[in-house]
Coordinates of N, CA, C and O in Angstrom, one line a residue:
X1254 N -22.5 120.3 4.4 CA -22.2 118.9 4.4 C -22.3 118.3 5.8 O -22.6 117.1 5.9
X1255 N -22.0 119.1 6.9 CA -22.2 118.5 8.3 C -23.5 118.1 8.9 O -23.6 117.5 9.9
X1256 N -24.7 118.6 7.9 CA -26.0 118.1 8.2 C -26.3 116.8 8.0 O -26.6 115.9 8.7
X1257 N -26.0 116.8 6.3 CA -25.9 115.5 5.8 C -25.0 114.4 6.3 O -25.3 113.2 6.0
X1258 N -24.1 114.7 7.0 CA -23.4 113.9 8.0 C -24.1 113.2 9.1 O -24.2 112.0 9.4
X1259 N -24.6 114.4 9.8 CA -25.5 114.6 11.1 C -26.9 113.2 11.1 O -27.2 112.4 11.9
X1260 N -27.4 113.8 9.2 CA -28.5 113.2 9.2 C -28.6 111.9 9.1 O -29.5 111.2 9.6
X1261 N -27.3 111.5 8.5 CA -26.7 110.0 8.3 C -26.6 109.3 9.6 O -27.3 108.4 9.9
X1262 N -25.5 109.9 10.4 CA -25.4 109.2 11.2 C -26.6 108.6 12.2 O -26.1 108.0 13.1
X1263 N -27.5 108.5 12.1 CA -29.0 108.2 12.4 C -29.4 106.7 11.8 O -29.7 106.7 10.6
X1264 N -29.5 105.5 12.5 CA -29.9 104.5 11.7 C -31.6 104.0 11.2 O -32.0 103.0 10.5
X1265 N -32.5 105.4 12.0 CA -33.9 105.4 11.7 C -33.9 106.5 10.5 O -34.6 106.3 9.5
X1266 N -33.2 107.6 10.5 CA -32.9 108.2 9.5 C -32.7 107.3 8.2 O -33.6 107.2 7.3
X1267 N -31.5 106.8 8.2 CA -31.0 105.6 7.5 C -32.4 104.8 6.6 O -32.9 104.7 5.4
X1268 N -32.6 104.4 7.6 CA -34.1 103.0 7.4 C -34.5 104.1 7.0 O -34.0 103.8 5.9
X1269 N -35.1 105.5 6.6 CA -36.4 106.3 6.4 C -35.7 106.6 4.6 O -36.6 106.6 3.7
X1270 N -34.6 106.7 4.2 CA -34.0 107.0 3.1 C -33.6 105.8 2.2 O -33.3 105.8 1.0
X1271 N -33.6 105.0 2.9 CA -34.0 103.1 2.0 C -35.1 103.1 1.7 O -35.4 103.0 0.5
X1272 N -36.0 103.2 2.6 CA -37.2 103.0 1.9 C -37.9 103.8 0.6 O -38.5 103.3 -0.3
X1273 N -37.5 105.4 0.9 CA -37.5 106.1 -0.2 C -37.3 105.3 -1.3 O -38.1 104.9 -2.2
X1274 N -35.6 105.2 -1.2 CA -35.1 104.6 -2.3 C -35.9 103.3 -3.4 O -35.9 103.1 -4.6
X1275 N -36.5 102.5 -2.0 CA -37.1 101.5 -2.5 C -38.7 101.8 -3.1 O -39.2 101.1 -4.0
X1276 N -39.3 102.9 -2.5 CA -40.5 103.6 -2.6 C -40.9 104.8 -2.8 O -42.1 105.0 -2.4
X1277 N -40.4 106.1 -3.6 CA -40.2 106.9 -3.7 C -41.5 107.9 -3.1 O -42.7 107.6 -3.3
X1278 N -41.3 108.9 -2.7 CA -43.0 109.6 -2.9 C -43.9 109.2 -1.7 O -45.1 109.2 -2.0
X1279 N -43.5 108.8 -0.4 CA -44.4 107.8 0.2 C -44.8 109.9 0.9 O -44.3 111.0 1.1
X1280 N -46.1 109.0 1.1 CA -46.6 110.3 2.9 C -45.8 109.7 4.3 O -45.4 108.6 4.5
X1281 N -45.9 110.7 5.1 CA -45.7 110.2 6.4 C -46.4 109.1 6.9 O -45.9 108.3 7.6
X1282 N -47.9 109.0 6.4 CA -48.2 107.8 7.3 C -47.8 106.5 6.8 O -48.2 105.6 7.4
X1283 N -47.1 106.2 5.7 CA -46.7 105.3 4.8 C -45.5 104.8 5.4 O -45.4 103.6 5.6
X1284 N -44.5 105.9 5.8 CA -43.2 106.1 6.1 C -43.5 105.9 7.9 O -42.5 105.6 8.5
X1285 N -44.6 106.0 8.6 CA -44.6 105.1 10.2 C -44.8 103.7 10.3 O -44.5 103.1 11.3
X1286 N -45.7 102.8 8.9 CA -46.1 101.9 9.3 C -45.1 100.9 9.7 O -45.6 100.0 10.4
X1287 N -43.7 100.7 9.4 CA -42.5 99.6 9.6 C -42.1 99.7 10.9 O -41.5 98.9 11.6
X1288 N -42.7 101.3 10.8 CA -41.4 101.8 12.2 C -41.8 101.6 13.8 O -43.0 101.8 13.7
X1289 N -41.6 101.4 14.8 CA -41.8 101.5 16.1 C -41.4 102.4 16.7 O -40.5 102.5 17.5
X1290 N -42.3 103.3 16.1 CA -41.8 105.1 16.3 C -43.4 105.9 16.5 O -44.3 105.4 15.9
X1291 N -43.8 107.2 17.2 CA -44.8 107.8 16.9 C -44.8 108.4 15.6 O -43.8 108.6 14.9
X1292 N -46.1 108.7 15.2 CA -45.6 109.4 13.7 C -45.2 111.1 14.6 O -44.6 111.8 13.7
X1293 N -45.2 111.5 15.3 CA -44.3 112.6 15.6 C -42.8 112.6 15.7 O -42.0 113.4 15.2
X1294 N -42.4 111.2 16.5 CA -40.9 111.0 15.9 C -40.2 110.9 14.9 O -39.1 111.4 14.8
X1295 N -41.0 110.0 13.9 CA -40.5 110.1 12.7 C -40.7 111.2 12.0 O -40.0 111.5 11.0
X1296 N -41.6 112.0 12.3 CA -41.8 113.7 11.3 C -40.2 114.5 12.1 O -39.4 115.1 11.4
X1297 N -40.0 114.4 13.0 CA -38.6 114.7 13.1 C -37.5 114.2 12.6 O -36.5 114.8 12.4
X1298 N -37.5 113.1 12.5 CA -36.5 112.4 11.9 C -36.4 112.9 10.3 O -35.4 112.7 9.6
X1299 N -37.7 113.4 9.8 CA -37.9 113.5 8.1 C -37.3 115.3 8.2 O -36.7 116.1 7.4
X1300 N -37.8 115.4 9.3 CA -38.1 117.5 9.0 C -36.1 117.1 9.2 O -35.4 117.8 8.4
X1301 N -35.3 116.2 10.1 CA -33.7 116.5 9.9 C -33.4 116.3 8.5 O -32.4 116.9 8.1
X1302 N -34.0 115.4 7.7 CA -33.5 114.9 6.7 C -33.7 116.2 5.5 O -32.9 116.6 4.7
X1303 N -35.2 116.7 5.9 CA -35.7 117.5 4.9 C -34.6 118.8 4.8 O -34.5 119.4 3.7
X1304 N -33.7 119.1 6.0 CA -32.6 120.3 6.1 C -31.3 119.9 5.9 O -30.4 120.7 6.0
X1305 N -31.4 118.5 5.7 CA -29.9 118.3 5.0 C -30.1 118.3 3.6 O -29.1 118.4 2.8
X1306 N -31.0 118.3 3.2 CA -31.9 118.5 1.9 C -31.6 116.9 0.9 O -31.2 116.7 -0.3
X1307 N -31.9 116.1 1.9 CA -31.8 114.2 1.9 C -33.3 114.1 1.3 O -33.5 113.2 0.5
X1308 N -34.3 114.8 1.5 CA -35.8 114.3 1.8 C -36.2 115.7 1.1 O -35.9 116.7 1.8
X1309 N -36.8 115.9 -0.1 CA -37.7 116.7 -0.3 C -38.9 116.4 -0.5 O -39.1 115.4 -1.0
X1310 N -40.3 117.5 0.0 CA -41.6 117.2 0.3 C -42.4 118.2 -0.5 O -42.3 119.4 -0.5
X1311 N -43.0 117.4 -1.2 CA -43.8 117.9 -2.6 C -45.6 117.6 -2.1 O -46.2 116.5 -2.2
X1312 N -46.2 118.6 -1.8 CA -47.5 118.9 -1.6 C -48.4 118.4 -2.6 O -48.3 119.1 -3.6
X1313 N -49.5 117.0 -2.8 CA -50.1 116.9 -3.0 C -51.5 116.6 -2.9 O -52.1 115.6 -3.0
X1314 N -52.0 118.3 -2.6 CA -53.5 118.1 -2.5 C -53.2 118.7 -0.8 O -52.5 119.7 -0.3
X1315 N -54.2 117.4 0.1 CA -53.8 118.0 1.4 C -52.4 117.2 1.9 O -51.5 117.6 2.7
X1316 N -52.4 116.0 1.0 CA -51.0 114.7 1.6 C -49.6 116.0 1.2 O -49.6 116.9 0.5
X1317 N -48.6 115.5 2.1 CA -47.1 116.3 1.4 C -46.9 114.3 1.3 O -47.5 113.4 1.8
X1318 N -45.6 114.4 0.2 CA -45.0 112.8 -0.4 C -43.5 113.6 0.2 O -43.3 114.7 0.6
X1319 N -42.9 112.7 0.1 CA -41.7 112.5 0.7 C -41.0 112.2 -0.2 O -41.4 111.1 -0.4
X1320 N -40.0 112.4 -1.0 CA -38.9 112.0 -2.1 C -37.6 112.3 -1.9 O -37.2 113.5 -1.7
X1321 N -36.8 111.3 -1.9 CA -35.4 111.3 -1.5 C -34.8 112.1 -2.8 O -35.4 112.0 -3.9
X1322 N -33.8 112.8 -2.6 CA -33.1 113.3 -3.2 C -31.6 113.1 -2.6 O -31.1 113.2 -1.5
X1323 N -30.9 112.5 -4.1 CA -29.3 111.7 -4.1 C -28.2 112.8 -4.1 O -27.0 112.4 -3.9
X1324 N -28.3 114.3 -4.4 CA -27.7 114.8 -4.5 C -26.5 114.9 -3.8 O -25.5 114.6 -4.3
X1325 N -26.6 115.6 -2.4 CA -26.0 115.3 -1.4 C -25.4 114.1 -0.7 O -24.5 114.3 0.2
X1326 N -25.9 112.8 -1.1 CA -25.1 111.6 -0.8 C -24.1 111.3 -2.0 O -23.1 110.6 -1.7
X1327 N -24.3 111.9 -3.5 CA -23.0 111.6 -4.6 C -21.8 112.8 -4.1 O -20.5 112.7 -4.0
X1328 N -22.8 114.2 -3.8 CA -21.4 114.9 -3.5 C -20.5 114.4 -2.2 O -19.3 114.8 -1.9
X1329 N -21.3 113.6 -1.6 CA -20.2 113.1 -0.2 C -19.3 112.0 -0.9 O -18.1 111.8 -0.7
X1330 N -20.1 111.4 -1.8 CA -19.2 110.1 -2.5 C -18.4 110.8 -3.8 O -17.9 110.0 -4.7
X1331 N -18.3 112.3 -4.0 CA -17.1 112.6 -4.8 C -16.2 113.0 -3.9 O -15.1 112.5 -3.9
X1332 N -16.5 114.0 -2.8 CA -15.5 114.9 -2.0 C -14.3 113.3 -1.3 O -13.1 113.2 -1.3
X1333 N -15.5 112.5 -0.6 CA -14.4 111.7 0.1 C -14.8 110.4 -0.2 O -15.3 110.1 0.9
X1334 N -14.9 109.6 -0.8 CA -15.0 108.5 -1.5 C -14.7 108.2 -2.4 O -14.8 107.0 -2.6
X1335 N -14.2 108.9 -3.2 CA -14.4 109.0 -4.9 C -12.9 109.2 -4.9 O -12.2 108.2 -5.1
X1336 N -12.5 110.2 -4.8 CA -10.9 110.8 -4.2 C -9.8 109.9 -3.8 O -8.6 110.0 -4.2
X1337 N -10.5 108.6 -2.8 CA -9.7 107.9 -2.3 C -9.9 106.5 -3.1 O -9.0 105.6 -2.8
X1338 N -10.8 106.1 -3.8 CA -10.6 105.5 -4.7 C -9.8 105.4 -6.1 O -9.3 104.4 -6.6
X1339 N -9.7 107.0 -6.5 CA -9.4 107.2 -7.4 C -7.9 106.9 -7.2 O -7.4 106.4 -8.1
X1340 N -6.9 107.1 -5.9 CA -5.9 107.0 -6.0 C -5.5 105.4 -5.7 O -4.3 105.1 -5.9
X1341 N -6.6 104.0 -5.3 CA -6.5 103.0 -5.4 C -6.2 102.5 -6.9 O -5.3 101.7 -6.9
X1342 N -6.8 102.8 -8.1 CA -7.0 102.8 -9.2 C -6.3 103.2 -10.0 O -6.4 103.0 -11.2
X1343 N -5.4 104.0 -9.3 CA -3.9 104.6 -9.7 C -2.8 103.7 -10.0 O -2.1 103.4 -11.0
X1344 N -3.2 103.1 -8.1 CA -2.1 102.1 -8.0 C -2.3 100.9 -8.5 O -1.5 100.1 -8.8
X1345 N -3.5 100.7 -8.8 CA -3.7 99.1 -9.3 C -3.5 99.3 -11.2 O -3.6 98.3 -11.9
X1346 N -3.3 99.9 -11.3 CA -3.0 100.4 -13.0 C -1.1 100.3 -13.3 O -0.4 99.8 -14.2
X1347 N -0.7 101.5 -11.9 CA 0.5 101.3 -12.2 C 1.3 99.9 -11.6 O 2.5 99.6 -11.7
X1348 N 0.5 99.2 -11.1 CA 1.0 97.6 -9.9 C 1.0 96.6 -12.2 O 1.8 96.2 -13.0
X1349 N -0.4 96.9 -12.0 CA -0.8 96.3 -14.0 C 0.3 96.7 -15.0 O 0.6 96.1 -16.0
X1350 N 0.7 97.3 -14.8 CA 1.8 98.4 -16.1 C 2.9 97.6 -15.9 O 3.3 96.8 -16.7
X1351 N 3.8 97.9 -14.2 CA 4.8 97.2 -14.2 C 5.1 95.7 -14.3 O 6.0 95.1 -14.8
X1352 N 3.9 95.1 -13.7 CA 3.9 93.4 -14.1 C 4.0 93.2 -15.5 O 4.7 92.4 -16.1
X1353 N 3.1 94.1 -16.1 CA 3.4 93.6 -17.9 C 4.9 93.9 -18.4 O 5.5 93.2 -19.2
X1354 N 5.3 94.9 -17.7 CA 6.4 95.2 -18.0 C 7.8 94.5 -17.7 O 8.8 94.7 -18.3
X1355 N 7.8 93.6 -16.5 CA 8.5 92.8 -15.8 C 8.0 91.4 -16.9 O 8.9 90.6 -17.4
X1356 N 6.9 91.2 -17.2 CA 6.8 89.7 -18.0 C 7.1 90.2 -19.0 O 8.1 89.6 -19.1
X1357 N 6.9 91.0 -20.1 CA 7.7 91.8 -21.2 C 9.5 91.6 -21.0 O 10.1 91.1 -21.9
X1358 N 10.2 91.9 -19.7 CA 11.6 91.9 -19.8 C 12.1 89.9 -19.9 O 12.8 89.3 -20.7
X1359 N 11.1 89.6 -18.5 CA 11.0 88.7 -18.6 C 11.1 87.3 -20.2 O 12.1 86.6 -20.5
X1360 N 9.8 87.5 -20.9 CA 10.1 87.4 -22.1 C 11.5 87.7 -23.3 O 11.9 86.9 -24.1
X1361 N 11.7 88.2 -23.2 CA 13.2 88.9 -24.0 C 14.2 87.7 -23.2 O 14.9 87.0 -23.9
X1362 N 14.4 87.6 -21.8 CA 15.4 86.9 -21.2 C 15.5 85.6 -22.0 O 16.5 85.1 -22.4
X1363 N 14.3 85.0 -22.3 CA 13.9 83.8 -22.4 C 14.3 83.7 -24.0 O 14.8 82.7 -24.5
X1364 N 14.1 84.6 -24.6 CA 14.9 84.7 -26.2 C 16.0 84.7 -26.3 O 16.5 84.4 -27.4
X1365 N 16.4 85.0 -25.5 CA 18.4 85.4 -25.7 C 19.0 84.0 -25.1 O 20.2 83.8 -25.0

C-alpha cells in the first residue's frame, strides 16, 4: 500500500491515471501528447505507477496500451476511507433515531 501512496502523491502521476480513466488503453505516445514532459519522463512516471500495480501494460502487437487498474485505489478507499465514513453514518442514524424519538415523546406531551 506505500507504493500506491508513493504513486499518488505525484500530481503528473495523478494527471496520467485521469486520463486513463477518461481513456482507457492509451500507448505512451498518446499519454505524452498533454504533457510537458519527455516521453522518457513520463515512461517513469508509468513504470512507478505500473509497481504500484495503478497501471497495467497489455502488449499489442509492437504498441504496449496502458490500462488503469482501480483495484488498489478501492482497497485504500475501504482500509481508510470507508472505515471512517462508516462511523459518520453511525452517528448520523443514531443523531436520526433520537430526534424521532424526542419528537415521538414530544408528541405524547402534546396529548396529555
Amino acid at each position: 500500500m506505500d507504493e500506491v501512496f508513493k504513486a499518488l502523491a505525484d500530481a503528473t502521476r495523478r494527471q496520467l491515471l485521469d486520463r486513463l480513466f477518461c481513456a482507457n488503453g492509451q500507448t505512451l505516445h498518446a499519454l505524452c501528447e498533454e504533457l510537458d514532459m519527455t516521453r522518457q519522463a513520463v515512461a517513469k512516471h508509468l513504470a512507478v505507477l505500473e509497481a504500484a500495480n495503478l497501471v497495467v501494460v497489455v502488449r499489442s502487437g509492437r504498441e504496449k496500451l496502458h490500462y488503469l487498474n482501480p483495484v488498489p485505489i478501492h482497497e485504500i478507499y475501504q482500509r481508510w476511507i470507508g472505515k471512517y465514513q462508516q462511523h459518520h453514518l453511525a452517528a448520523l442514524s443514531a443523531l436520526k433515531t433520537s430526534l424521532e424519538e424526542n419528537r415521538d415523546h414530544d408528541d405524547d406531551d402534546d396529548d396529555g
